[in-house]
Short mmCIF file of C-alpha atoms in Angstrom, two decimals:
data_model
loop_
_atom_site.label_atom_id
_atom_site.label_comp_id
_atom_site.label_asym_id
_atom_site.label_seq_id
_atom_site.Cartn_x
_atom_site.Cartn_y
_atom_site.Cartn_z
CA MET A 1 -25.82 -98.87 30.88
CA SER A 2 -23.94 -95.81 29.63
CA ASP A 3 -25.90 -93.63 32.10
CA LEU A 4 -24.72 -95.86 34.91
CA TRP A 5 -21.10 -95.40 33.89
CA GLN A 6 -21.56 -91.63 33.62
CA ASN A 7 -22.91 -91.62 37.16
CA ALA A 8 -19.89 -93.65 38.24
CA MET A 9 -17.56 -91.23 36.46
CA ASP A 10 -19.18 -88.23 38.11
CA HIS A 11 -18.68 -89.95 41.46
CA ALA A 12 -15.03 -90.67 40.61
CA VAL A 13 -14.38 -87.00 39.83
CA ALA A 14 -16.02 -85.92 43.09
CA ILE A 15 -14.16 -88.43 45.23
CA ALA A 16 -10.84 -87.64 43.49
CA ARG A 17 -11.30 -83.98 44.34
CA LYS A 18 -12.16 -84.84 47.95
CA SER A 19 -9.07 -87.08 48.08
CA GLY A 20 -6.99 -84.20 46.78
CA GLU A 21 -8.17 -82.05 49.66
CA LEU A 22 -7.04 -84.77 52.07
CA VAL A 23 -3.63 -84.90 50.36
CA ARG A 24 -3.17 -81.14 50.59
CA GLU A 25 -4.15 -81.15 54.28
CA ALA A 26 -1.68 -83.95 54.95
CA LEU A 27 1.11 -82.00 53.25
CA ARG A 28 0.64 -79.34 55.91
CA ASP A 29 0.09 -81.62 58.89
CA ASP A 30 1.19 -85.26 58.50
CA ARG A 31 3.65 -86.89 56.13
CA LYS A 32 4.69 -89.81 58.34
CA VAL A 33 6.62 -92.25 56.14
CA MET A 34 6.74 -96.04 56.14
CA THR A 35 8.38 -98.40 53.67
CA LYS A 36 7.13 -101.40 51.69
CA SER A 37 9.63 -103.52 49.75
CA SER A 38 12.68 -101.32 50.45
CA SER A 39 13.85 -98.04 51.95
CA ILE A 40 12.99 -96.26 48.68
CA ASP A 41 9.58 -97.89 48.17
CA LEU A 42 7.57 -95.54 50.35
CA VAL A 43 4.03 -95.49 51.71
CA THR A 44 2.37 -93.00 54.03
CA LYS A 45 -0.71 -93.04 56.22
CA THR A 46 -2.22 -90.66 53.68
CA ASP A 47 -1.89 -93.26 50.89
CA GLN A 48 -3.88 -95.66 53.04
CA LYS A 49 -6.47 -93.07 54.15
CA VAL A 50 -7.13 -91.93 50.59
CA GLU A 51 -7.55 -95.48 49.29
CA GLN A 52 -9.92 -96.31 52.14
CA LEU A 53 -11.89 -93.13 51.44
CA ILE A 54 -12.31 -93.99 47.76
CA ILE A 55 -13.19 -97.64 48.29
CA GLN A 56 -15.69 -96.99 51.08
CA SER A 57 -17.37 -94.24 49.11
CA VAL A 58 -17.66 -96.34 45.96
CA ARG A 59 -18.90 -99.40 47.87
CA GLU A 60 -21.77 -97.39 49.30
CA LYS A 61 -22.87 -96.28 45.83
CA PHE A 62 -21.89 -99.35 43.75
CA PRO A 63 -21.81 -102.34 46.13
CA SER A 64 -21.31 -104.98 43.42
CA HIS A 65 -18.16 -103.40 41.98
CA ARG A 66 -14.65 -104.72 42.60
CA PHE A 67 -11.37 -102.94 43.36
CA ILE A 68 -7.68 -103.13 42.64
CA GLY A 69 -5.89 -100.68 44.91
CA GLU A 70 -2.18 -100.19 45.41
CA GLU A 71 -2.32 -100.33 49.20
CA SER A 72 -4.88 -103.17 49.23
CA VAL A 73 -2.61 -105.30 47.04
CA ALA A 74 0.36 -104.42 49.26
CA ALA A 75 -1.70 -105.70 52.21
CA GLY A 76 -2.36 -109.02 50.47
CA GLU A 77 -5.49 -108.48 48.36
CA THR A 78 -5.51 -110.09 44.91
CA CYS A 79 -4.59 -108.08 41.84
CA ASP A 80 -7.13 -109.79 39.62
CA LEU A 81 -8.82 -107.99 36.72
CA THR A 82 -12.00 -109.79 35.68
CA ASP A 83 -15.01 -108.84 33.55
CA THR A 84 -16.77 -107.43 36.64
CA PRO A 85 -16.84 -103.61 36.88
CA THR A 86 -13.54 -102.79 38.60
CA TRP A 87 -12.06 -99.60 40.01
CA ILE A 88 -8.26 -99.49 39.74
CA ILE A 89 -6.92 -97.01 42.28
CA ASP A 90 -3.59 -95.36 43.00
CA PRO A 91 -4.40 -93.17 46.01
CA ILE A 92 -1.18 -91.19 45.74
CA ASP A 93 0.79 -91.62 42.55
CA GLY A 94 4.03 -89.91 43.45
CA THR A 95 4.37 -90.86 47.12
CA THR A 96 8.06 -89.90 47.17
CA ASN A 97 7.08 -86.52 45.70
CA PHE A 98 4.44 -86.18 48.43
CA VAL A 99 6.95 -86.98 51.17
CA HIS A 100 9.30 -84.29 49.87
CA ALA A 101 6.53 -81.81 48.91
CA PHE A 102 7.68 -82.03 45.30
CA PRO A 103 4.67 -80.54 43.51
CA PHE A 104 3.47 -83.44 41.33
CA VAL A 105 1.14 -85.75 43.23
CA ALA A 106 -1.88 -87.46 41.66
CA VAL A 107 -4.97 -89.40 42.65
CA SER A 108 -5.57 -91.94 39.88
CA ILE A 109 -8.85 -93.80 39.31
CA GLY A 110 -9.46 -96.07 36.32
CA PHE A 111 -12.74 -97.91 35.75
CA TYR A 112 -12.82 -101.15 33.74
CA VAL A 113 -15.68 -103.36 32.56
CA ASN A 114 -15.00 -106.59 30.66
CA LYS A 115 -11.30 -105.69 31.02
CA GLN A 116 -11.90 -102.56 28.95
CA SER A 117 -11.42 -99.03 30.24
CA GLU A 118 -14.69 -97.07 30.40
CA PHE A 119 -13.51 -93.87 32.09
CA ALA A 120 -10.47 -92.40 33.78
CA VAL A 121 -9.78 -89.69 36.34
CA VAL A 122 -6.34 -88.35 37.27
CA PHE A 123 -6.32 -85.42 39.68
CA SER A 124 -3.02 -83.56 39.99
CA CYS A 125 -3.73 -82.38 43.53
CA LEU A 126 -1.21 -79.58 43.97
CA GLU A 127 -1.70 -78.19 40.45
CA ASP A 128 -5.50 -78.44 40.79
CA LYS A 129 -5.71 -80.12 37.38
CA MET A 130 -8.47 -82.66 36.82
CA PHE A 131 -7.71 -84.93 33.86
CA THR A 132 -10.63 -87.03 32.65
CA ALA A 133 -11.50 -89.33 29.77
CA ARG A 134 -14.49 -91.38 28.70
CA ARG A 135 -14.13 -94.20 26.19
CA GLY A 136 -15.08 -92.75 22.81
CA GLY A 137 -15.70 -89.35 24.35
CA GLY A 138 -12.30 -87.66 24.33
CA ALA A 139 -9.90 -86.51 27.03
CA PHE A 140 -10.00 -83.27 29.01
CA CYS A 141 -8.15 -81.20 31.60
CA ASN A 142 -10.40 -79.01 33.75
CA GLY A 143 -13.02 -79.38 31.03
CA GLU A 144 -10.77 -78.30 28.14
CA PRO A 145 -10.10 -80.87 25.36
CA LEU A 146 -6.68 -82.52 25.23
CA GLN A 147 -4.73 -83.36 22.07
CA VAL A 148 -1.33 -85.00 21.78
CA SER A 149 1.56 -83.28 20.00
CA ASP A 150 1.73 -83.61 16.22
CA GLN A 151 5.53 -83.89 16.28
CA GLU A 152 6.83 -86.90 14.31
CA ASP A 153 10.58 -86.24 14.56
CA VAL A 154 12.00 -87.83 17.72
CA ARG A 155 14.95 -85.41 17.48
CA GLN A 156 12.54 -82.56 18.17
CA SER A 157 10.81 -84.33 21.03
CA ILE A 158 10.80 -84.29 24.81
CA ILE A 159 10.65 -87.78 26.37
CA ALA A 160 9.50 -88.52 29.92
CA THR A 161 10.60 -91.49 32.01
CA GLU A 162 11.03 -92.63 35.62
CA PHE A 163 13.70 -94.63 37.44
CA GLY A 164 11.45 -96.66 39.77
CA SER A 165 12.44 -98.24 43.07
CA ASN A 166 14.51 -101.13 41.67
CA ARG A 167 18.14 -100.59 42.65
CA ASP A 168 19.44 -103.92 41.33
CA VAL A 169 22.73 -103.07 39.60
CA GLU A 170 21.83 -104.84 36.35
CA ALA A 171 18.46 -103.09 36.17
CA VAL A 172 20.00 -99.68 36.91
CA ASP A 173 22.64 -100.25 34.22
CA LYS A 174 19.92 -101.00 31.67
CA ILE A 175 17.88 -97.98 32.74
CA PHE A 176 20.83 -95.69 32.16
CA SER A 177 21.85 -97.47 28.97
CA SER A 178 18.36 -96.84 27.61
CA LEU A 179 18.51 -93.23 28.75
CA ARG A 180 21.88 -92.75 27.07
CA ASN A 181 20.60 -94.28 23.83
CA ILE A 182 17.58 -91.99 23.80
CA LEU A 183 19.55 -88.86 24.68
CA CYS A 184 21.99 -89.62 21.87
CA LEU A 185 19.33 -89.97 19.15
CA PRO A 186 19.40 -87.03 20.02
CA VAL A 187 16.14 -85.87 21.62
CA GLN A 188 15.60 -82.29 22.74
CA GLY A 189 15.15 -83.27 26.37
CA VAL A 190 14.25 -85.89 28.97
CA ARG A 191 11.91 -85.10 31.87
CA SER A 192 10.65 -86.90 34.98
CA ALA A 193 7.63 -85.71 36.96
CA GLY A 194 7.97 -88.48 39.55
CA THR A 195 4.55 -89.96 38.77
CA ALA A 196 3.53 -92.19 35.88
CA ALA A 197 0.00 -90.81 35.76
CA ILE A 198 1.11 -87.19 35.40
CA ASN A 199 3.82 -88.11 32.88
CA MET A 200 1.16 -89.79 30.75
CA CYS A 201 -1.20 -86.83 31.13
CA LEU A 202 1.63 -84.62 29.87
CA VAL A 203 1.75 -86.80 26.76
CA ALA A 204 -2.02 -86.38 26.38
CA SER A 205 -1.62 -82.61 26.82
CA GLY A 206 0.98 -82.35 24.05
CA CYS A 207 3.68 -81.13 26.47
CA VAL A 208 5.93 -84.14 25.89
CA GLU A 209 5.93 -86.55 22.99
CA ALA A 210 6.32 -89.82 24.89
CA TYR A 211 6.72 -91.51 28.23
CA TYR A 212 8.25 -94.95 28.84
CA GLU A 213 8.96 -97.04 31.91
CA ILE A 214 9.67 -100.59 33.02
CA GLY A 215 8.49 -101.43 36.54
CA VAL A 216 5.17 -99.59 36.70
CA HIS A 217 2.11 -101.28 38.18
CA VAL A 218 -1.38 -101.46 36.74
CA TRP A 219 -2.67 -98.83 39.20
CA ASP A 220 0.00 -96.39 37.97
CA VAL A 221 -1.20 -96.49 34.36
CA ALA A 222 -4.77 -97.85 34.28
CA ALA A 223 -6.43 -94.42 34.28
CA ALA A 224 -3.89 -92.38 32.33
CA SER A 225 -3.77 -94.97 29.51
CA LEU A 226 -7.31 -94.05 28.49
CA ILE A 227 -6.51 -90.34 28.77
CA VAL A 228 -3.60 -90.79 26.35
CA SER A 229 -5.66 -92.87 23.92
CA GLU A 230 -8.61 -90.48 23.95
CA ALA A 231 -6.24 -87.56 23.31
CA GLY A 232 -5.08 -89.29 20.12
CA GLY A 233 -1.99 -91.04 21.45
CA VAL A 234 -0.79 -94.64 21.23
CA LEU A 235 0.18 -97.27 23.80
CA MET A 236 2.83 -99.91 23.18
CA ASP A 237 4.99 -102.43 25.01
CA VAL A 238 8.66 -101.46 25.25
CA ASP A 239 9.42 -104.36 22.92
CA GLY A 240 7.03 -102.98 20.30
CA GLY A 241 4.05 -105.29 20.81
CA ALA A 242 0.60 -104.54 22.15
CA VAL A 243 0.55 -103.07 25.63
CA ASP A 244 -0.53 -105.29 28.54
CA LEU A 245 -1.28 -103.11 31.55
CA MET A 246 -0.42 -106.00 33.88
CA SER A 247 3.03 -106.50 32.33
CA ARG A 248 4.63 -103.50 34.11
CA ARG A 249 6.09 -102.16 30.84
CA ILE A 250 4.71 -99.29 28.78
CA ILE A 251 5.34 -96.67 26.16
CA ALA A 252 2.73 -93.92 25.82
CA ALA A 253 3.41 -91.69 22.84
CA ASN A 254 1.82 -89.07 20.64
CA ASN A 255 2.10 -91.35 17.61
CA ARG A 256 3.44 -94.71 16.47
CA THR A 257 6.50 -93.17 14.77
CA ILE A 258 7.85 -91.74 18.01
CA ALA A 259 6.97 -94.92 19.94
CA GLU A 260 8.81 -97.13 17.46
CA ASN A 261 11.89 -94.91 17.68
CA LEU A 262 11.96 -95.50 21.43
CA VAL A 263 11.46 -99.26 21.09
CA LYS A 264 14.77 -99.47 19.21
CA GLU A 265 16.65 -97.81 22.09
CA ILE A 266 15.10 -99.26 25.26
CA GLU A 267 16.85 -102.19 26.94
CA SER A 268 14.21 -104.27 28.68
CA PHE A 269 14.69 -106.18 31.93
CA SER A 270 12.60 -108.08 34.47
CA PRO A 271 11.82 -106.39 37.80
CA THR A 272 13.36 -107.90 40.91
CA ARG A 273 11.23 -110.06 43.20
CA ASP A 274 10.84 -107.24 45.75
CA ASP A 275 9.56 -104.96 43.00
CA THR A 276 6.96 -107.41 41.69
CA PRO A 277 3.27 -107.65 42.67
CA PRO A 278 2.04 -110.72 44.55
CA PRO A 279 1.96 -113.98 42.54
CA GLN A 280 -1.83 -114.02 42.24
CA VAL A 281 -1.74 -111.30 39.54
CA ASN A 282 -3.66 -112.43 36.45
CA HIS A 283 -2.52 -111.14 33.07
CA TYR A 284 -4.97 -110.35 30.32
#
């Protein structure tokens, strides 16, 4: 069975690289923008083309496998993670970055069996960085091993976060209250790459000590979660409990000490209806 998953992982790396080529071509030729839930929740034809490319390619090779894709769910497909081998796809993580040619855009592919991550691929298209992880086999960037930072003092840490597409006043107030609390610990800096997957890969790379966000979707974090774990990091809910990738809340940190420092400062909130996946989502 492990050979089968290695074959699937090799295919994921190849199709992520091919998708990256499509993204780079589109940056030169076609960045036509549409919106989903609001004027700041963007989607492009390239998002849809990349997801179709990945799904069609995988279906040809692994016809019994299932999919959770950002654009498929937006079009009405169920967001249902079962025990069946499932590919969780974000065709362009960082669509707003893509639209503005801001240089952090990722293709994210996570593969789950029995609701457990088996391998992960995050391709930072414009940086030409291929992040990969295999359960129990470590995490890598362009073939070089990754290891989280060994920093345990939050005051000597860089923290990454994002602001999402929720512009509800109460949610924005809590986002900035959390940011103020964390800045005043104090931390050495706060960064935002504009993509959850790349932020989490930065944690895995040891460049930042932690990333947190409320409002992410499972396709944003399904792949990068394994990359963080295999690089020696920890995953946690913003309230301090075990992470649930369907809950839309996450802390990814280099160690539990840093994560627990953030838990004390983050003010949680529930996403607005427009920022929530369809009601058929199943938690696990």
